[in-house]
PDB file of C-alpha atoms and ligand atoms in Angstrom:
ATOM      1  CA  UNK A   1     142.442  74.923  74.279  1.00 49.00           C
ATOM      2  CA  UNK A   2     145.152  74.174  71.819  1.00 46.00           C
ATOM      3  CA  UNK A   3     146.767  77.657  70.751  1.00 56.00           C
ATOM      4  CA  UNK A   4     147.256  80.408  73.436  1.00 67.00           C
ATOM      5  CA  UNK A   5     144.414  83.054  72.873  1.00 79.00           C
ATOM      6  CA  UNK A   6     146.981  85.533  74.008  1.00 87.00           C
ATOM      7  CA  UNK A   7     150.422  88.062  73.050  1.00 96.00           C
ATOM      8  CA  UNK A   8     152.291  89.274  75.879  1.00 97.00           C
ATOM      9  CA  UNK A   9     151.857  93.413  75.602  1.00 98.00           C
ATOM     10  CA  UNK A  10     153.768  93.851  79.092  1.00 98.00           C
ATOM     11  CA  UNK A  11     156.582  91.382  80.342  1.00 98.00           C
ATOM     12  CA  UNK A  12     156.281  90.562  83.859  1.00 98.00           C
ATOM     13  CA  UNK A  13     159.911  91.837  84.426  1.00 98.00           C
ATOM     14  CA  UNK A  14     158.808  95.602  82.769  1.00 98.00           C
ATOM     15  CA  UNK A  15     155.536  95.333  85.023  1.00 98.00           C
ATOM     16  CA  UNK A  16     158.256  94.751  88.346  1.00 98.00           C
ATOM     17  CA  UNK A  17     160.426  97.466  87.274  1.00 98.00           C
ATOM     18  CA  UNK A  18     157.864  99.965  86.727  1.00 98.00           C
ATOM     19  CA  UNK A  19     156.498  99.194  89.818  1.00 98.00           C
ATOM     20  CA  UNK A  20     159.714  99.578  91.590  1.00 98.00           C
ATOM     21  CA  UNK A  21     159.694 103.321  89.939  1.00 98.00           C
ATOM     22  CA  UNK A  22     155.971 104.036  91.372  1.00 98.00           C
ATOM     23  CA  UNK A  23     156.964 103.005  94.652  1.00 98.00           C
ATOM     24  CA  UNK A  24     160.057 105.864  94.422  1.00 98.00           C
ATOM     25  CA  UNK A  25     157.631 108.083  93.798  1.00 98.00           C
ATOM     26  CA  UNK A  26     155.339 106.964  96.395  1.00 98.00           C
ATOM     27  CA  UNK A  27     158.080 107.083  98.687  1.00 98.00           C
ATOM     28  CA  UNK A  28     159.131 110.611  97.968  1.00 98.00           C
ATOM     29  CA  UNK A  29     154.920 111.739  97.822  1.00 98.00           C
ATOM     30  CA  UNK A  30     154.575 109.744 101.615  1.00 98.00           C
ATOM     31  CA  UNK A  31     157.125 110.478 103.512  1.00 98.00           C
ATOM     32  CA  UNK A  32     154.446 109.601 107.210  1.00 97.00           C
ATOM     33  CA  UNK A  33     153.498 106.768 105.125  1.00 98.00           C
ATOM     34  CA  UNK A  34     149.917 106.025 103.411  1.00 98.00           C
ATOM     35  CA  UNK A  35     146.338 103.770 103.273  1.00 98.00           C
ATOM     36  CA  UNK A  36     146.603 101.664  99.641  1.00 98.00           C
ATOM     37  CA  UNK A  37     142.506 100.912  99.561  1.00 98.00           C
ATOM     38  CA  UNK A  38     142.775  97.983  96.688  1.00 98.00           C
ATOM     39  CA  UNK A  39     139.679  97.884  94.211  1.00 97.00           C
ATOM     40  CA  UNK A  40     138.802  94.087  94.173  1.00 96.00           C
ATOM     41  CA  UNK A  41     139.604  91.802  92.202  1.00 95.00           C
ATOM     42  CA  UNK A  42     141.933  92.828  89.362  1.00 96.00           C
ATOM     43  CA  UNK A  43     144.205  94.963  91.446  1.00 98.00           C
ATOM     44  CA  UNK A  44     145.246  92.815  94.066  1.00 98.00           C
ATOM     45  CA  UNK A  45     148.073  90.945  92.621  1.00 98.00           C
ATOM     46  CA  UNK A  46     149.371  95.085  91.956  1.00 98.00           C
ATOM     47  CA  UNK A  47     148.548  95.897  95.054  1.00 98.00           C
ATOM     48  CA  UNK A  48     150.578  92.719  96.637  1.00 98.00           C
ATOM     49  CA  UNK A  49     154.054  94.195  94.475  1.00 98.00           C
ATOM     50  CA  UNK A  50     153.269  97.734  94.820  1.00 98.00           C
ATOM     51  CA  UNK A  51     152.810  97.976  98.629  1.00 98.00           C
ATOM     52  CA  UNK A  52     156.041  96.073  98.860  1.00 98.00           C
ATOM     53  CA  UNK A  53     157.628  98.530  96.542  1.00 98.00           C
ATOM     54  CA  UNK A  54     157.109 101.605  99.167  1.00 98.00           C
ATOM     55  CA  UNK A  55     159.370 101.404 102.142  1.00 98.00           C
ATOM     56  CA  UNK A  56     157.212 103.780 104.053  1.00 98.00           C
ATOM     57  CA  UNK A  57     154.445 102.770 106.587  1.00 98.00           C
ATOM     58  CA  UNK A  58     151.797 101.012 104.604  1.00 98.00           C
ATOM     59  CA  UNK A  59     148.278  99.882 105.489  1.00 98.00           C
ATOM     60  CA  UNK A  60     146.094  98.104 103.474  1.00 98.00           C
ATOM     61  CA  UNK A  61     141.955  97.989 102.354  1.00 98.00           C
ATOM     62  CA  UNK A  62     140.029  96.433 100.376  1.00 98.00           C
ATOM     63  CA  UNK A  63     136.757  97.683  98.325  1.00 98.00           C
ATOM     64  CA  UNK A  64     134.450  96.095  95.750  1.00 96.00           C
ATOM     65  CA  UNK A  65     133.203  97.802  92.890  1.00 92.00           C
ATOM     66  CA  UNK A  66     131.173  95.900  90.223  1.00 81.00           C
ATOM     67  CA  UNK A  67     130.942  97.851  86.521  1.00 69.00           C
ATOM     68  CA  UNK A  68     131.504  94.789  83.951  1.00 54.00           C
ATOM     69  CA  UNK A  69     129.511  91.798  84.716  1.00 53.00           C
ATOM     70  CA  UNK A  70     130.939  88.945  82.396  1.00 52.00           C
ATOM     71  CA  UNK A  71     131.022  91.047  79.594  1.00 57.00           C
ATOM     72  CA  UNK A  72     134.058  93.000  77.797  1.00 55.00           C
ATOM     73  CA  UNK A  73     132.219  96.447  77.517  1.00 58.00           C
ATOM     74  CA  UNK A  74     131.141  98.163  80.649  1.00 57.00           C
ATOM     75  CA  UNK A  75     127.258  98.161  81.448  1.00 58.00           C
ATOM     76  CA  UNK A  76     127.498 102.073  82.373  1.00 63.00           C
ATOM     77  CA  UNK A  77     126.523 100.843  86.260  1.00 69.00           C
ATOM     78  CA  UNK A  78     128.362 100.499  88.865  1.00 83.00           C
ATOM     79  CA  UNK A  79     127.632  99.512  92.469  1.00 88.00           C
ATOM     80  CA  UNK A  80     129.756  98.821  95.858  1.00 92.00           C
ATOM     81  CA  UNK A  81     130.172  95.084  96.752  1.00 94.00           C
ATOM     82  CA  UNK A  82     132.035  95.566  99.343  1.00 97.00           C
ATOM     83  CA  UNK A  83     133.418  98.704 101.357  1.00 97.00           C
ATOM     84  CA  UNK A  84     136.266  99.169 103.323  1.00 98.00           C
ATOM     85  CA  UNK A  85     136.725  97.587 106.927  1.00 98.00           C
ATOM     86  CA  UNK A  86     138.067 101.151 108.501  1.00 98.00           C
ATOM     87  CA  UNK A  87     137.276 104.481 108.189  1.00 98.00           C
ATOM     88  CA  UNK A  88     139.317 107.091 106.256  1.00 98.00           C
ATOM     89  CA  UNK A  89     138.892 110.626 107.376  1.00 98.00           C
ATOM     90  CA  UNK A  90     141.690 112.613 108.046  1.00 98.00           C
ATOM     91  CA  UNK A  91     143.983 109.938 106.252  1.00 98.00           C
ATOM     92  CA  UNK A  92     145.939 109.799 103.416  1.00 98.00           C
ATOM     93  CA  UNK A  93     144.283 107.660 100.733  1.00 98.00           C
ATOM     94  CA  UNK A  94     145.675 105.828  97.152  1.00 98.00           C
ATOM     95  CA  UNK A  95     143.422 104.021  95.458  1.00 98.00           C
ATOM     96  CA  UNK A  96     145.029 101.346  93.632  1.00 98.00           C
ATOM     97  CA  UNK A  97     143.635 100.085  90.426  1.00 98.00           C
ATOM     98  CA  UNK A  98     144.434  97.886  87.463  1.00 98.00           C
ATOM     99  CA  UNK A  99     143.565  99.873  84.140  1.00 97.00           C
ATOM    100  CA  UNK A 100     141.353 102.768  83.443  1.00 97.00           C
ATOM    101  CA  UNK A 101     139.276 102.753  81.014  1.00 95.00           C
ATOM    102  CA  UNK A 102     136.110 104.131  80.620  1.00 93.00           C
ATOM    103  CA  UNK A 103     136.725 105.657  83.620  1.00 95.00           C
ATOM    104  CA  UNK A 104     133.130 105.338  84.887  1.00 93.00           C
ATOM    105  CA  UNK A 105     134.530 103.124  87.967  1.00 93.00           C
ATOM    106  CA  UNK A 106     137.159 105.606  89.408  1.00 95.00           C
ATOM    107  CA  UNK A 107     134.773 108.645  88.809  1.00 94.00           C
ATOM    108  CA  UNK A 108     132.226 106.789  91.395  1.00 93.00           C
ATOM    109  CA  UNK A 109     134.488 105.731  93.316  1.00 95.00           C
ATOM    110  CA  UNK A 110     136.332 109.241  94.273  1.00 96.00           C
ATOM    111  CA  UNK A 111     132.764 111.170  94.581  1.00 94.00           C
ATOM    112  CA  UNK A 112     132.208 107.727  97.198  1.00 95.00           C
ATOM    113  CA  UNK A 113     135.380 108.546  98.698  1.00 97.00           C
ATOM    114  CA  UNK A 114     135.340 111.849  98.913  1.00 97.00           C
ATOM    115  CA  UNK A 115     132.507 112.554 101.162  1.00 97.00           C
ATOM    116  CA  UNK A 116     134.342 110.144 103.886  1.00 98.00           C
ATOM    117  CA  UNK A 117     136.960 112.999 104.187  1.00 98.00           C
ATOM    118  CA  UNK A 118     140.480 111.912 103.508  1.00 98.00           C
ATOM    119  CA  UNK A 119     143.274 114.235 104.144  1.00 98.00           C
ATOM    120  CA  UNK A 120     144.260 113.466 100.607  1.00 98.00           C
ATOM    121  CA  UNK A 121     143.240 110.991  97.838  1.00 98.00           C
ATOM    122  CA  UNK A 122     144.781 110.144  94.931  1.00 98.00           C
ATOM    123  CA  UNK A 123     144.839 107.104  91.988  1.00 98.00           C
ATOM    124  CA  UNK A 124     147.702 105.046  91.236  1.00 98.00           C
ATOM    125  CA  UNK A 125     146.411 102.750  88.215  1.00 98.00           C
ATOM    126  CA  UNK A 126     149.049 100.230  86.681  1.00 98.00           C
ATOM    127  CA  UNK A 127     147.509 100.783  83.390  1.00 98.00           C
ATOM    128  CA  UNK A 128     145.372 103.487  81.769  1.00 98.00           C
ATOM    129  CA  UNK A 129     143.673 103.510  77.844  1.00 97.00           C
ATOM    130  CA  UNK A 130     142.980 107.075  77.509  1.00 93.00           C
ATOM    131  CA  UNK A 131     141.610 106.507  74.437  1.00 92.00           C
ATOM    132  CA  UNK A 132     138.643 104.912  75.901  1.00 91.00           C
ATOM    133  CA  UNK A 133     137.730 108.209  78.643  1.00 94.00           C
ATOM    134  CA  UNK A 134     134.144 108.824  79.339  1.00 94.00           C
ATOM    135  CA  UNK A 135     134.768 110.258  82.114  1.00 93.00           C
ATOM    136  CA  UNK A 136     137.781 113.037  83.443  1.00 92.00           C
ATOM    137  CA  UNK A 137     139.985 111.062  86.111  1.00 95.00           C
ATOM    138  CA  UNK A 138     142.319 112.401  87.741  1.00 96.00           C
ATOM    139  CA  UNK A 139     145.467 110.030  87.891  1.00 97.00           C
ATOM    140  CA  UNK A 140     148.078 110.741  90.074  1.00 98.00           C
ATOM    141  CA  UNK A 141     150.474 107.382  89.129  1.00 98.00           C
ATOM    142  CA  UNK A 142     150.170 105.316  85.577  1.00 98.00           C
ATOM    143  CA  UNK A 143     152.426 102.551  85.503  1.00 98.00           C
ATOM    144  CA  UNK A 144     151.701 102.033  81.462  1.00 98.00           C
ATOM    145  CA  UNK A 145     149.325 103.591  78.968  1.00 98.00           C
ATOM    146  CA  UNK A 146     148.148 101.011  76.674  1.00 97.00           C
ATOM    147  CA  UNK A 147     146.384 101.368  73.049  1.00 95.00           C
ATOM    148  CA  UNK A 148     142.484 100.215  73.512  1.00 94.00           C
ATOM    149  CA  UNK A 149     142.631  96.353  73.595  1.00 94.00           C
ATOM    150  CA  UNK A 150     141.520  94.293  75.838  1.00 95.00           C
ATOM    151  CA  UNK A 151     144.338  92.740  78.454  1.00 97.00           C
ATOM    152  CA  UNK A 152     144.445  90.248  80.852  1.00 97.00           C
ATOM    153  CA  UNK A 153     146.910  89.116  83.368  1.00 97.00           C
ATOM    154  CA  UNK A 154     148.662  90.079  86.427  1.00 98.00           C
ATOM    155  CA  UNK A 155     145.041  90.130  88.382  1.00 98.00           C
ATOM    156  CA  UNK A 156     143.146  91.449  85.242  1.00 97.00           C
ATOM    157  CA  UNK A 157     140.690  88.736  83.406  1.00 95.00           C
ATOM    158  CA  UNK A 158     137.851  87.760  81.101  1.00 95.00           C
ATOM    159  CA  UNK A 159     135.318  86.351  83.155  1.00 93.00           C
ATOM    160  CA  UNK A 160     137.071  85.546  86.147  1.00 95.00           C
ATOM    161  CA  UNK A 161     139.722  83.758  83.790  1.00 95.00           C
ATOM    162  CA  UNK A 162     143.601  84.754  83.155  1.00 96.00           C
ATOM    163  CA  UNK A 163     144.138  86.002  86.450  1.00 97.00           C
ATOM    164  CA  UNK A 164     147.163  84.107  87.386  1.00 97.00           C
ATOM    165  CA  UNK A 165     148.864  84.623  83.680  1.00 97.00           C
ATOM    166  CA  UNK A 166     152.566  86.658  85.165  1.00 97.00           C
ATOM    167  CA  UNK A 167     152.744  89.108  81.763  1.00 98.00           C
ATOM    168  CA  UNK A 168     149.780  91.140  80.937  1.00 98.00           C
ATOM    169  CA  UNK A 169     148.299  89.867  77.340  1.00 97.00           C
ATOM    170  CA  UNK A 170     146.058  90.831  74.845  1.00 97.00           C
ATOM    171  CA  UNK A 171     143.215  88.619  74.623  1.00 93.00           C
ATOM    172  CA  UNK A 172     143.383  88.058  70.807  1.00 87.00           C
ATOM    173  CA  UNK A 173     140.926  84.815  70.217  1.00 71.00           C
ATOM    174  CA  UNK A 174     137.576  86.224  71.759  1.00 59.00           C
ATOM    175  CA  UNK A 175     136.597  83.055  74.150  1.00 54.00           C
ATOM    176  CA  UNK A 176     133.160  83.367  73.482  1.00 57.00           C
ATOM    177  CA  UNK A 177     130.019  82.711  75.920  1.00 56.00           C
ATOM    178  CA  UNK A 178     131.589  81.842  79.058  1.00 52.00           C
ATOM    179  CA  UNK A 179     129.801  78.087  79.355  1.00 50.00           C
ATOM    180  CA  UNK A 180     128.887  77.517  83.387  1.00 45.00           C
TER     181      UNK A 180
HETATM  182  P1  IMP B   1     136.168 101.664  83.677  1.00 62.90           P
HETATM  183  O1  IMP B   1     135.098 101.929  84.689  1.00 62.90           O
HETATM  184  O2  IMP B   1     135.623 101.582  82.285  1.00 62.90           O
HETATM  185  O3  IMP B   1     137.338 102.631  83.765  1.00 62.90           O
HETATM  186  O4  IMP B   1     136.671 100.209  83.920  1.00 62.90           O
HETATM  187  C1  IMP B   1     137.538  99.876  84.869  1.00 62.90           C
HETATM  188  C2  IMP B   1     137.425  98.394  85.169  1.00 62.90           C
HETATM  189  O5  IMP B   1     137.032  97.628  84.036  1.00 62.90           O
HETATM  190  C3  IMP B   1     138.747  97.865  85.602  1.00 62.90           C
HETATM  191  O6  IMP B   1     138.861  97.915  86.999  1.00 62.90           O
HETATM  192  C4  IMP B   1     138.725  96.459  85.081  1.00 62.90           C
HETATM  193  O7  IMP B   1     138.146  95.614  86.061  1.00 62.90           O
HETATM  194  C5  IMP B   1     137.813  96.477  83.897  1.00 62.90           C
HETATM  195  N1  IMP B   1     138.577  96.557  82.626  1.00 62.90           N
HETATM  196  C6  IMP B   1     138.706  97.621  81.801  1.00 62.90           C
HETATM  197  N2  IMP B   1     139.471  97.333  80.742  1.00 62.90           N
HETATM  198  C7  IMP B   1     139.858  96.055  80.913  1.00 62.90           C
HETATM  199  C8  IMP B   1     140.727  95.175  80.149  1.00 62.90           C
HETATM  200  O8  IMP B   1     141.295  95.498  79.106  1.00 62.90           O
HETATM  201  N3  IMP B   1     140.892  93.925  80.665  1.00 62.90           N
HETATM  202  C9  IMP B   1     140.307  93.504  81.825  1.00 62.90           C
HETATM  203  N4  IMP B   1     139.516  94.293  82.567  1.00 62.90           N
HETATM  204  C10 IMP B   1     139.301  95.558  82.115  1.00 62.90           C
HETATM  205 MG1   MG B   2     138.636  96.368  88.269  1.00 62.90          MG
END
């Protein structure tokens, strides 16, 4: 690779002082504390800066949601990959995400929810493209809305690549067929 394929949109010190202001909030929202439930992979590296953020009691949990594949436009399906390790009724539940975008995932993923009984459950998403909605969510905490590009960074990646990147970018040079 000899030119970056990328342009920073969000600067890793704007994505740590945003999520010092969702973590107020949280704070203020949770005063007995709350369950973070982490949708796998993308939002972990959030997840990692956001739970540290809150200065109430925290727990953690992880579930696994597959909607993308290796493509860049969602396949309309989604299935769980993974569920959560501990039950949820009677607790209060944010689900932490990366971006919304379609908004196929979330929708699933709060009817899933839902029937478990939380006391309460509600989305914190770092970033949301409301442009792209399919489907209503209900988002309790945005840490930026973006225009409809496709980012990667901070946990969020093109095939499993750009993870580790610290600034969220816009992936400007489509990599192509991801060779194996
Ligand atoms: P939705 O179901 O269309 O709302 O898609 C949500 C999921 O798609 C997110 O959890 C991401 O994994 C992925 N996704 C959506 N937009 C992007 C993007 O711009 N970059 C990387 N992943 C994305
Ligand atoms: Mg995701």
């Amino acid at each position: 690779m000899t030119e970056s394929p990328t342009r920073i949109l969000v600067t890793a010190d704007r994505i740590q002082s945003r999520i010092r202001e969702l973590g107020a909030a949280i704070d203020k929202d949770y005063p007995n504390g709350v369950l973070l439930v982490a949708i796998l992979k993308g939002a972990c590296f959030f997840l990692a800066d956001l739970a540290r953020a809150i200065t109430r009691p925290v727990r953690i949990d992880f579930i696994g949601i597959s909607s993308y594949g290796k493509s860049k436009t969602s396949s309309g399906e989604v299935k769980l990959t993974k569920d959560l390790d501990s039950a949820i009724d009677g607790l209060d539940v944010l689900v932490v995400e990366d971006i919304i975008d379609s908004g196929i995932t979330l929708s699933y993923l709060v009817s899933v929810l839902e029937q478990r009984k939380p006391r309460s459950l509600r989305i914190v998403a770092l970033l949301d493209k409301p442009d792209r909605r399919v489907r209503p969510v209900d988002v309790a905490y945005v840490g930026f809305q973006i225009p409809d590009e496709f980012v990667v960074g901070y946990g969020l990646d093109y095939a499993e690549s750009y993870r580790n990147l610290a600034d969220i970018c816009v992936l400007e040079v489509p990599p192509g067929p991801v060779v194996r």
